[in-house]
PDB file of C-alpha atoms in Angstrom:
ATOM      1  CA  MET A   1      -0.051  -0.035  -0.005  1.00 84.00           C
ATOM      2  CA  ASP A   2       1.359   3.446  -0.965  1.00 89.00           C
ATOM      3  CA  PHE A   3       1.067   6.338   1.393  1.00 91.00           C
ATOM      4  CA  LEU A   4       0.654   9.717  -0.475  1.00 93.00           C
ATOM      5  CA  ARG A   5       0.946  13.048   1.371  1.00 95.00           C
ATOM      6  CA  PRO A   6       0.472  16.111  -0.771  1.00 95.00           C
ATOM      7  CA  GLU A   7       1.271  19.466   0.834  1.00 94.00           C
ATOM      8  CA  ASN A   8      -1.610  21.490  -0.619  1.00 96.00           C
ATOM      9  CA  TRP A   9      -4.925  21.255  -2.463  1.00 97.00           C
ATOM     10  CA  GLU A  10      -3.524  21.499  -5.882  1.00 96.00           C
ATOM     11  CA  ASP A  11      -1.059  18.661  -5.205  1.00 96.00           C
ATOM     12  CA  ALA A  12      -3.859  16.528  -3.827  1.00 96.00           C
ATOM     13  CA  LEU A  13      -5.933  17.007  -7.039  1.00 97.00           C
ATOM     14  CA  ALA A  14      -2.844  16.134  -9.120  1.00 96.00           C
ATOM     15  CA  VAL A  15      -2.367  12.971  -7.101  1.00 95.00           C
ATOM     16  CA  MET A  16      -6.001  11.883  -7.512  1.00 95.00           C
ATOM     17  CA  ALA A  17      -5.728  12.488 -11.251  1.00 95.00           C
ATOM     18  CA  ASP A  18      -2.813  10.123 -11.328  1.00 94.00           C
ATOM     19  CA  ARG A  19      -3.950   7.687  -8.716  1.00 94.00           C
ATOM     20  CA  PRO A  20      -7.777   7.549  -8.732  1.00 92.00           C
ATOM     21  CA  ASP A  21      -7.449   4.199  -6.803  1.00 91.00           C
ATOM     22  CA  ALA A  22      -6.187   6.210  -3.759  1.00 93.00           C
ATOM     23  CA  VAL A  23      -8.476   6.423  -0.827  1.00 91.00           C
ATOM     24  CA  PRO A  24      -8.582   9.911   0.966  1.00 93.00           C
ATOM     25  CA  ILE A  25      -7.949   9.932   4.617  1.00 91.00           C
ATOM     26  CA  GLN A  26      -8.046  12.674   7.208  1.00 88.00           C
ATOM     27  CA  GLY A  27      -9.686  11.815  10.442  1.00 85.00           C
ATOM     28  CA  GLY A  28      -9.491   8.097   9.646  1.00 80.00           C
ATOM     29  CA  THR A  29     -12.612   7.241  11.732  1.00 79.00           C
ATOM     30  CA  VAL A  30     -14.036   5.286   8.701  1.00 77.00           C
ATOM     31  CA  VAL A  31     -10.976   4.238   6.712  1.00 79.00           C
ATOM     32  CA  MET A  32      -9.027   2.863   9.684  1.00 77.00           C
ATOM     33  CA  VAL A  33     -11.884   0.574  10.795  1.00 75.00           C
ATOM     34  CA  GLY A  34     -11.810  -1.188   7.392  1.00 74.00           C
ATOM     35  CA  LEU A  35      -8.005  -1.454   7.555  1.00 75.00           C
ATOM     36  CA  ASN A  36      -7.924  -2.716  11.179  1.00 74.00           C
ATOM     37  CA  PHE A  37     -10.331  -5.432  10.474  1.00 72.00           C
ATOM     38  CA  ASP A  38      -8.869  -6.227   7.077  1.00 71.00           C
ATOM     39  CA  LEU A  39     -12.177  -5.422   5.387  1.00 73.00           C
ATOM     40  CA  ASP A  40     -10.571  -3.133   2.951  1.00 77.00           C
ATOM     41  CA  ARG A  41      -7.043  -2.867   1.623  1.00 81.00           C
ATOM     42  CA  PRO A  42      -6.685   0.053  -0.891  1.00 84.00           C
ATOM     43  CA  ALA A  43      -3.761   0.358  -3.195  1.00 88.00           C
ATOM     44  CA  ALA A  44      -2.941   3.822  -1.773  1.00 92.00           C
ATOM     45  CA  LEU A  45      -3.959   6.185   0.999  1.00 93.00           C
ATOM     46  CA  LEU A  46      -4.100   9.939   0.288  1.00 94.00           C
ATOM     47  CA  ASP A  47      -3.417  11.693   3.434  1.00 94.00           C
ATOM     48  CA  LEU A  48      -5.151  15.112   3.349  1.00 95.00           C
ATOM     49  CA  ASN A  49      -4.048  16.413   6.763  1.00 94.00           C
ATOM     50  CA  PRO A  50      -1.331  18.661   5.440  1.00 95.00           C
ATOM     51  CA  VAL A  51      -4.018  20.484   3.300  1.00 96.00           C
ATOM     52  CA  THR A  52      -4.884  23.066   5.996  1.00 95.00           C
ATOM     53  CA  GLU A  53      -7.561  24.918   4.070  1.00 96.00           C
ATOM     54  CA  LEU A  54      -9.904  21.916   4.465  1.00 97.00           C
ATOM     55  CA  SER A  55      -9.966  22.589   8.306  1.00 96.00           C
ATOM     56  CA  ARG A  56     -11.364  26.192   7.796  1.00 97.00           C
ATOM     57  CA  TRP A  57     -14.778  27.587   7.461  1.00 98.00           C
ATOM     58  CA  GLU A  58     -16.011  31.023   6.453  1.00 98.00           C
ATOM     59  CA  GLN A  59     -19.207  33.038   5.828  1.00 98.00           C
ATOM     60  CA  LEU A  60     -19.571  34.084   2.178  1.00 98.00           C
ATOM     61  CA  GLY A  61     -20.879  37.393   0.924  1.00 97.00           C
ATOM     62  CA  ASP A  62     -24.393  36.070   0.469  1.00 96.00           C
ATOM     63  CA  GLY A  63     -24.463  34.896   4.058  1.00 96.00           C
ATOM     64  CA  THR A  64     -23.959  31.102   3.209  1.00 98.00           C
ATOM     65  CA  LEU A  65     -21.503  29.235   5.352  1.00 98.00           C
ATOM     66  CA  ARG A  66     -18.727  27.360   3.425  1.00 98.00           C
ATOM     67  CA  VAL A  67     -17.317  24.683   5.797  1.00 98.00           C
ATOM     68  CA  GLY A  68     -14.180  22.818   4.873  1.00 98.00           C
ATOM     69  CA  ALA A  69     -14.412  19.031   4.495  1.00 96.00           C
ATOM     70  CA  GLY A  70     -11.754  18.698   7.125  1.00 96.00           C
ATOM     71  CA  VAL A  71     -13.467  20.727   9.946  1.00 97.00           C
ATOM     72  CA  PRO A  72     -13.988  18.111  12.782  1.00 96.00           C
ATOM     73  CA  TYR A  73     -17.302  17.453  14.458  1.00 96.00           C
ATOM     74  CA  VAL A  74     -16.062  18.967  17.767  1.00 96.00           C
ATOM     75  CA  ARG A  75     -15.653  22.284  16.038  1.00 97.00           C
ATOM     76  CA  LEU A  76     -19.009  22.153  14.303  1.00 97.00           C
ATOM     77  CA  ILE A  77     -20.461  21.900  17.762  1.00 97.00           C
ATOM     78  CA  SER A  78     -18.406  24.602  19.428  1.00 97.00           C
ATOM     79  CA  GLU A  79     -17.995  27.083  16.496  1.00 98.00           C
ATOM     80  CA  LEU A  80     -21.115  26.627  14.446  1.00 98.00           C
ATOM     81  CA  GLY A  81     -23.646  25.101  16.750  1.00 97.00           C
ATOM     82  CA  ASP A  82     -25.721  28.247  16.965  1.00 97.00           C
ATOM     83  CA  ARG A  83     -25.849  28.649  13.175  1.00 98.00           C
ATOM     84  CA  LEU A  84     -26.147  24.896  12.253  1.00 98.00           C
ATOM     85  CA  PRO A  85     -28.098  23.413  15.189  1.00 98.00           C
ATOM     86  CA  ALA A  86     -29.326  20.327  13.587  1.00 98.00           C
ATOM     87  CA  LEU A  87     -25.939  19.383  12.260  1.00 98.00           C
ATOM     88  CA  ALA A  88     -24.429  20.133  15.614  1.00 97.00           C
ATOM     89  CA  GLN A  89     -27.004  17.986  17.419  1.00 97.00           C
ATOM     90  CA  ALA A  90     -26.181  15.192  14.997  1.00 95.00           C
ATOM     91  CA  ALA A  91     -22.446  15.662  15.625  1.00 94.00           C
ATOM     92  CA  ARG A  92     -22.964  15.283  19.469  1.00 93.00           C
ATOM     93  CA  THR A  93     -24.295  11.736  18.839  1.00 91.00           C
ATOM     94  CA  ILE A  94     -21.297  10.582  16.868  1.00 89.00           C
ATOM     95  CA  GLY A  95     -18.973   8.184  18.715  1.00 83.00           C
ATOM     96  CA  SER A  96     -16.962   9.375  21.570  1.00 84.00           C
ATOM     97  CA  ARG A  97     -15.225  12.782  22.082  1.00 84.00           C
ATOM     98  CA  GLN A  98     -12.065  11.210  20.636  1.00 88.00           C
ATOM     99  CA  ILE A  99     -13.911  10.446  17.468  1.00 86.00           C
ATOM    100  CA  ARG A 100     -15.570  13.814  17.311  1.00 91.00           C
ATOM    101  CA  ASN A 101     -12.150  15.332  17.552  1.00 90.00           C
ATOM    102  CA  ARG A 102     -11.054  13.562  14.452  1.00 91.00           C
ATOM    103  CA  GLY A 103     -14.159  12.694  12.426  1.00 91.00           C
ATOM    104  CA  THR A 104     -15.454  15.095   9.729  1.00 94.00           C
ATOM    105  CA  VAL A 105     -18.507  15.691   7.547  1.00 94.00           C
ATOM    106  CA  GLY A 106     -16.258  15.255   4.591  1.00 93.00           C
ATOM    107  CA  GLY A 107     -15.245  11.921   5.684  1.00 91.00           C
ATOM    108  CA  SER A 108     -18.863  10.853   6.295  1.00 89.00           C
ATOM    109  CA  LEU A 109     -19.837  12.110   2.758  1.00 92.00           C
ATOM    110  CA  GLY A 110     -16.981  10.358   1.143  1.00 89.00           C
ATOM    111  CA  ALA A 111     -17.649   7.044   2.853  1.00 84.00           C
ATOM    112  CA  THR A 112     -20.216   4.771   1.240  1.00 72.00           C
ATOM    113  CA  ASP A 113     -22.039   4.055   4.586  1.00 74.00           C
ATOM    114  CA  HIS A 114     -25.167   5.978   4.392  1.00 74.00           C
ATOM    115  CA  SER A 115     -25.986   5.453   8.022  1.00 79.00           C
ATOM    116  CA  GLY A 116     -23.828   8.397   8.926  1.00 87.00           C
ATOM    117  CA  ASP A 117     -25.636  10.801  11.290  1.00 92.00           C
ATOM    118  CA  ALA A 118     -24.509  13.928   9.253  1.00 94.00           C
ATOM    119  CA  HIS A 119     -26.598  12.983   6.192  1.00 95.00           C
ATOM    120  CA  ALA A 120     -30.066  13.776   7.620  1.00 97.00           C
ATOM    121  CA  PRO A 121     -29.426  17.359   8.664  1.00 98.00           C
ATOM    122  CA  LEU A 122     -27.526  18.050   5.385  1.00 98.00           C
ATOM    123  CA  LEU A 123     -30.636  17.032   3.484  1.00 98.00           C
ATOM    124  CA  ALA A 124     -32.988  18.979   5.746  1.00 98.00           C
ATOM    125  CA  THR A 125     -31.060  22.201   5.511  1.00 98.00           C
ATOM    126  CA  GLY A 126     -30.459  22.050   1.746  1.00 98.00           C
ATOM    127  CA  ALA A 127     -26.681  21.702   1.855  1.00 98.00           C
ATOM    128  CA  VAL A 128     -24.624  21.689  -1.263  1.00 98.00           C
ATOM    129  CA  ILE A 129     -21.350  19.750  -1.569  1.00 98.00           C
ATOM    130  CA  GLU A 130     -18.330  21.300  -3.240  1.00 98.00           C
ATOM    131  CA  VAL A 131     -16.158  18.790  -5.074  1.00 98.00           C
ATOM    132  CA  GLU A 132     -13.305  19.141  -7.417  1.00 98.00           C
ATOM    133  CA  SER A 133     -10.960  17.420  -9.832  1.00 97.00           C
ATOM    134  CA  SER A 134      -8.051  18.666 -11.928  1.00 94.00           C
ATOM    135  CA  ALA A 135      -9.804  17.482 -15.072  1.00 93.00           C
ATOM    136  CA  ARG A 136     -13.318  18.923 -14.552  1.00 91.00           C
ATOM    137  CA  GLY A 137     -12.720  21.739 -12.014  1.00 97.00           C
ATOM    138  CA  VAL A 138     -15.402  22.462  -9.289  1.00 98.00           C
ATOM    139  CA  ARG A 139     -18.805  20.902  -9.242  1.00 97.00           C
ATOM    140  CA  MET A 140     -21.517  21.939  -6.764  1.00 98.00           C
ATOM    141  CA  ILE A 141     -23.742  18.928  -5.918  1.00 97.00           C
ATOM    142  CA  PRO A 142     -26.909  19.368  -3.848  1.00 97.00           C
ATOM    143  CA  ALA A 143     -27.095  16.944  -1.024  1.00 96.00           C
ATOM    144  CA  THR A 144     -30.258  15.573  -2.540  1.00 95.00           C
ATOM    145  CA  GLU A 145     -28.224  14.431  -5.454  1.00 95.00           C
ATOM    146  CA  PHE A 146     -25.078  13.222  -3.620  1.00 95.00           C
ATOM    147  CA  TYR A 147     -26.464   9.766  -2.762  1.00 90.00           C
ATOM    148  CA  PRO A 148     -27.626   8.242  -6.034  1.00 87.00           C
ATOM    149  CA  SER A 149     -28.026   4.748  -4.753  1.00 81.00           C
ATOM    150  CA  ALA A 150     -26.959   2.314  -1.986  1.00 76.00           C
ATOM    151  CA  GLU A 151     -23.313   2.366  -1.114  1.00 75.00           C
ATOM    152  CA  ARG A 152     -22.504   5.030  -3.771  1.00 83.00           C
ATOM    153  CA  SER A 153     -21.877   8.702  -3.712  1.00 89.00           C
ATOM    154  CA  ALA A 154     -21.981  11.117  -6.715  1.00 93.00           C
ATOM    155  CA  LEU A 155     -18.146  11.417  -6.579  1.00 93.00           C
ATOM    156  CA  ALA A 156     -16.143  10.678  -9.685  1.00 93.00           C
ATOM    157  CA  PRO A 157     -12.999   8.514  -9.036  1.00 92.00           C
ATOM    158  CA  ASP A 158     -10.726  11.528  -9.330  1.00 94.00           C
ATOM    159  CA  GLU A 159     -12.764  13.942  -7.438  1.00 96.00           C
ATOM    160  CA  LEU A 160     -12.121  15.177  -3.790  1.00 97.00           C
ATOM    161  CA  ILE A 161     -14.701  16.772  -1.486  1.00 97.00           C
ATOM    162  CA  ARG A 162     -13.569  20.305  -0.652  1.00 98.00           C
ATOM    163  CA  ALA A 163     -16.357  21.842   1.462  1.00 98.00           C
ATOM    164  CA  PHE A 164     -20.077  21.912   1.968  1.00 98.00           C
ATOM    165  CA  HIS A 165     -22.196  25.044   1.674  1.00 98.00           C
ATOM    166  CA  VAL A 166     -25.292  25.614   3.822  1.00 98.00           C
ATOM    167  CA  ALA A 167     -27.316  28.729   4.984  1.00 98.00           C
ATOM    168  CA  PRO A 168     -27.342  29.436   8.592  1.00 98.00           C
ATOM    169  CA  ALA A 169     -30.561  28.477  10.250  1.00 98.00           C
ATOM    170  CA  SER A 170     -33.388  30.952   9.794  1.00 96.00           C
ATOM    171  CA  GLY A 171     -35.770  28.831  12.111  1.00 96.00           C
ATOM    172  CA  PRO A 172     -35.727  25.847  14.392  1.00 97.00           C
ATOM    173  CA  GLN A 173     -33.811  22.820  13.437  1.00 98.00           C
ATOM    174  CA  TYR A 174     -33.642  19.488  15.181  1.00 98.00           C
ATOM    175  CA  PHE A 175     -32.116  15.943  14.806  1.00 97.00           C
ATOM    176  CA  SER A 176     -33.017  12.794  16.518  1.00 97.00           C
ATOM    177  CA  LYS A 177     -31.862   9.055  16.074  1.00 95.00           C
ATOM    178  CA  VAL A 178     -32.660   5.673  17.437  1.00 94.00           C
ATOM    179  CA  GLY A 179     -29.862   3.171  18.157  1.00 90.00           C
ATOM    180  CA  ILE A 180     -29.318  -0.133  19.818  1.00 84.00           C
ATOM    181  CA  ARG A 181     -27.812   1.636  22.789  1.00 76.00           C
ATOM    182  CA  ASN A 182     -27.694   5.303  23.884  1.00 67.00           C
ATOM    183  CA  ALA A 183     -24.235   6.336  22.799  1.00 67.00           C
ATOM    184  CA  MET A 184     -21.339   5.493  20.500  1.00 74.00           C
ATOM    185  CA  VAL A 185     -23.579   3.617  18.051  1.00 80.00           C
ATOM    186  CA  ALA A 186     -24.557   3.704  14.380  1.00 85.00           C
ATOM    187  CA  ALA A 187     -28.128   4.887  13.941  1.00 91.00           C
ATOM    188  CA  THR A 188     -30.829   2.281  13.542  1.00 94.00           C
ATOM    189  CA  CYS A 189     -32.684   5.246  11.967  1.00 95.00           C
ATOM    190  CA  SER A 190     -32.358   9.075  12.108  1.00 96.00           C
ATOM    191  CA  PHE A 191     -34.505  12.065  11.192  1.00 98.00           C
ATOM    192  CA  SER A 192     -33.835  15.833  10.891  1.00 98.00           C
ATOM    193  CA  ILE A 193     -36.282  18.654  10.421  1.00 98.00           C
ATOM    194  CA  ALA A 194     -35.778  22.315   9.533  1.00 98.00           C
ATOM    195  CA  LEU A 195     -38.606  24.926   9.722  1.00 97.00           C
ATOM    196  CA  TYR A 196     -38.320  28.067   7.586  1.00 97.00           C
ATOM    197  CA  PRO A 197     -41.156  30.203   9.021  1.00 95.00           C
ATOM    198  CA  GLN A 198     -40.530  33.287   6.763  1.00 94.00           C
ATOM    199  CA  GLU A 199     -40.807  31.082   3.693  1.00 95.00           C
ATOM    200  CA  ARG A 200     -43.573  28.817   5.091  1.00 95.00           C
ATOM    201  CA  ARG A 201     -41.281  25.909   4.196  1.00 97.00           C
ATOM    202  CA  VAL A 202     -40.095  22.684   5.737  1.00 98.00           C
ATOM    203  CA  GLY A 203     -37.069  20.563   5.170  1.00 98.00           C
ATOM    204  CA  THR A 204     -36.603  16.854   6.278  1.00 98.00           C
ATOM    205  CA  GLY A 205     -33.854  14.310   6.048  1.00 98.00           C
ATOM    206  CA  LEU A 206     -33.944  10.534   6.743  1.00 97.00           C
ATOM    207  CA  GLY A 207     -30.960   8.326   7.617  1.00 94.00           C
ATOM    208  CA  SER A 208     -30.665   4.522   7.751  1.00 93.00           C
ATOM    209  CA  ALA A 209     -34.218   4.447   6.407  1.00 93.00           C
ATOM    210  CA  ALA A 210     -33.724   3.538   2.784  1.00 92.00           C
ATOM    211  CA  PRO A 211     -30.871   2.379   0.432  1.00 90.00           C
ATOM    212  CA  ASN A 212     -29.632   5.978   0.489  1.00 91.00           C
ATOM    213  CA  PRO A 213     -30.283   8.958   2.598  1.00 94.00           C
ATOM    214  CA  CYS A 214     -33.441  10.754   1.318  1.00 95.00           C
ATOM    215  CA  ARG A 215     -36.093  13.403   2.220  1.00 97.00           C
ATOM    216  CA  ALA A 216     -39.823  12.852   2.887  1.00 98.00           C
ATOM    217  CA  LEU A 217     -41.070  15.294   0.231  1.00 98.00           C
ATOM    218  CA  ALA A 218     -44.716  14.477   0.699  1.00 98.00           C
ATOM    219  CA  ALA A 219     -44.421  15.143   4.436  1.00 98.00           C
ATOM    220  CA  GLU A 220     -42.630  18.469   3.773  1.00 98.00           C
ATOM    221  CA  GLU A 221     -45.407  19.638   1.411  1.00 98.00           C
ATOM    222  CA  PHE A 222     -48.190  18.474   3.757  1.00 97.00           C
ATOM    223  CA  LEU A 223     -46.722  20.212   6.766  1.00 97.00           C
ATOM    224  CA  ALA A 224     -45.964  23.498   4.969  1.00 96.00           C
ATOM    225  CA  ALA A 225     -49.519  23.694   3.805  1.00 95.00           C
ATOM    226  CA  GLU A 226     -51.324  22.474   6.965  1.00 94.00           C
ATOM    227  CA  LEU A 227     -49.317  24.097   9.754  1.00 92.00           C
ATOM    228  CA  ASP A 228     -50.917  27.219  11.179  1.00 90.00           C
ATOM    229  CA  TRP A 229     -47.612  29.083  11.331  1.00 91.00           C
ATOM    230  CA  ASP A 230     -49.101  31.848  13.416  1.00 88.00           C
ATOM    231  CA  GLY A 231     -51.051  29.689  15.771  1.00 84.00           C
ATOM    232  CA  ALA A 232     -50.863  26.534  17.888  1.00 78.00           C
ATOM    233  CA  PRO A 233     -49.854  23.077  16.584  1.00 76.00           C
ATOM    234  CA  ASP A 234     -52.572  20.575  15.665  1.00 88.00           C
ATOM    235  CA  GLU A 235     -52.206  17.070  16.982  1.00 93.00           C
ATOM    236  CA  ALA A 236     -53.732  15.593  13.813  1.00 95.00           C
ATOM    237  CA  VAL A 237     -51.315  17.408  11.662  1.00 95.00           C
ATOM    238  CA  THR A 238     -48.489  16.262  13.769  1.00 96.00           C
ATOM    239  CA  ARG A 239     -49.551  12.624  13.641  1.00 97.00           C
ATOM    240  CA  ARG A 240     -50.086  12.791   9.839  1.00 97.00           C
ATOM    241  CA  PHE A 241     -46.756  14.250   9.361  1.00 98.00           C
ATOM    242  CA  GLY A 242     -45.210  11.278  11.261  1.00 98.00           C
ATOM    243  CA  ASP A 243     -47.176   8.910   9.103  1.00 98.00           C
ATOM    244  CA  LEU A 244     -45.990  10.540   5.866  1.00 98.00           C
ATOM    245  CA  VAL A 245     -42.370  10.350   7.104  1.00 98.00           C
ATOM    246  CA  LYS A 246     -42.899   6.650   7.770  1.00 98.00           C
ATOM    247  CA  GLU A 247     -44.245   6.169   4.206  1.00 98.00           C
ATOM    248  CA  ALA A 248     -41.298   7.803   2.768  1.00 97.00           C
ATOM    249  CA  ALA A 249     -38.939   5.161   4.326  1.00 97.00           C
ATOM    250  CA  ASN A 250     -37.913   2.058   2.547  1.00 95.00           C
ATOM    251  CA  PRO A 251     -35.604   0.373   5.178  1.00 94.00           C
ATOM    252  CA  ILE A 252     -34.228  -3.146   5.398  1.00 90.00           C
ATOM    253  CA  ASP A 253     -33.993  -5.803   8.199  1.00 92.00           C
ATOM    254  CA  ASP A 254     -30.507  -6.132   9.652  1.00 91.00           C
ATOM    255  CA  PHE A 255     -28.927  -6.591  12.990  1.00 88.00           C
ATOM    256  CA  ARG A 256     -29.789  -3.108  14.203  1.00 87.00           C
ATOM    257  CA  GLY A 257     -33.610  -3.512  13.583  1.00 91.00           C
ATOM    258  CA  THR A 258     -36.230  -4.706  11.406  1.00 95.00           C
ATOM    259  CA  ALA A 259     -37.770  -2.674   8.582  1.00 95.00           C
ATOM    260  CA  GLY A 260     -41.133  -2.445  10.485  1.00 96.00           C
ATOM    261  CA  TYR A 261     -39.366  -1.190  13.663  1.00 96.00           C
ATOM    262  CA  ARG A 262     -37.492   1.454  11.633  1.00 96.00           C
ATOM    263  CA  LYS A 263     -40.675   2.731  10.055  1.00 97.00           C
ATOM    264  CA  ASN A 264     -42.427   3.025  13.417  1.00 97.00           C
ATOM    265  CA  ALA A 265     -39.484   4.707  14.990  1.00 97.00           C
ATOM    266  CA  LEU A 266     -39.190   7.238  12.253  1.00 98.00           C
ATOM    267  CA  ALA A 267     -42.815   8.149  12.770  1.00 98.00           C
ATOM    268  CA  VAL A 268     -42.187   8.654  16.424  1.00 98.00           C
ATOM    269  CA  ILE A 269     -38.969  10.809  15.997  1.00 98.00           C
ATOM    270  CA  ALA A 270     -40.534  12.783  13.290  1.00 98.00           C
ATOM    271  CA  ARG A 271     -43.387  13.817  15.540  1.00 97.00           C
ATOM    272  CA  ARG A 272     -40.933  14.453  18.485  1.00 97.00           C
ATOM    273  CA  THR A 273     -38.645  16.657  16.430  1.00 98.00           C
ATOM    274  CA  LEU A 274     -41.482  18.603  14.959  1.00 97.00           C
ATOM    275  CA  THR A 275     -42.893  19.186  18.430  1.00 96.00           C
ATOM    276  CA  TRP A 276     -39.479  20.392  19.669  1.00 96.00           C
ATOM    277  CA  ALA A 277     -39.079  22.730  16.563  1.00 96.00           C
ATOM    278  CA  TRP A 278     -42.656  24.081  16.993  1.00 95.00           C
ATOM    279  CA  GLN A 279     -42.054  24.923  20.613  1.00 94.00           C
ATOM    280  CA  ASP A 280     -38.961  26.862  19.565  1.00 94.00           C
ATOM    281  CA  HIS A 281     -40.844  28.633  16.697  1.00 93.00           C
ATOM    282  CA  SER A 282     -43.721  29.667  19.223  1.00 91.00           C
ATOM    283  CA  THR A 283     -41.196  30.963  21.675  1.00 90.00           C
ATOM    284  CA  ARG A 284     -39.341  33.088  19.094  1.00 87.00           C
ATOM    285  CA  ARG A 285     -42.728  34.364  17.806  1.00 85.00           C
ATOM    286  CA  LYS A 286     -43.949  35.405  21.249  1.00 82.00           C
ATOM    287  CA  ALA A 287     -40.499  37.022  21.912  1.00 82.00           C
ATOM    288  CA  ALA A 288     -40.703  39.013  18.684  1.00 73.00           C
TER     289      ALA A 288
END
């Protein structure tokens, strides 16, 4: 196995052009598991740790946040938790503190394991993934198009993930997941919601609920139309929302849970996160 260590982004792109069989590694929280258990033995590893720009984030002129693919979860929580609350909530559920110190959203996106906790909030908040290759330049891929099928991403073999772009929260956002234990566990299923009160719009994201991360589009449209945005929540609306989220799922049976359990759990956590988000919305509306 070759170990490749470019010093900057341009060198990293050049290496990927020459060695599309190389596997990028930064935090190593996914790649090293495969190596340690001899589940995967790539021809080469591409160490991106020297590429310091990947560990930076900035607010662009239009207000959008551009977050480098190498910003670890612990910094998402401490530095961006107020602006990206759903993603920060998801980050808090990922592994131990040691894992959160090393793991990154870029690594989760680059891996083919679609049970990652970051996927649901990225979908709910309309994130866009910035990728690049030396041959095609920069591509901006909406999160909704980044997971075309099971165990696949939209990345070409010579592309690297550079950053993700997402607007700061303009309304309440929440994330919840169910696992076989309370901490340090992959999600049996997960769900994220984002409310956009000024636009009368709703975003959702489902994880470990289908062959690839997805949104519950019918649930979003129903809730945006049926919510009394200036009044109190309706129990019937909340229940129907949970049912529509359940209908959007297409899970499997595995050691973490059956398909039926996942569907029922998604309905519960969808209603739960909506309740939390609506309480926040009501509090903010009264304060205003």
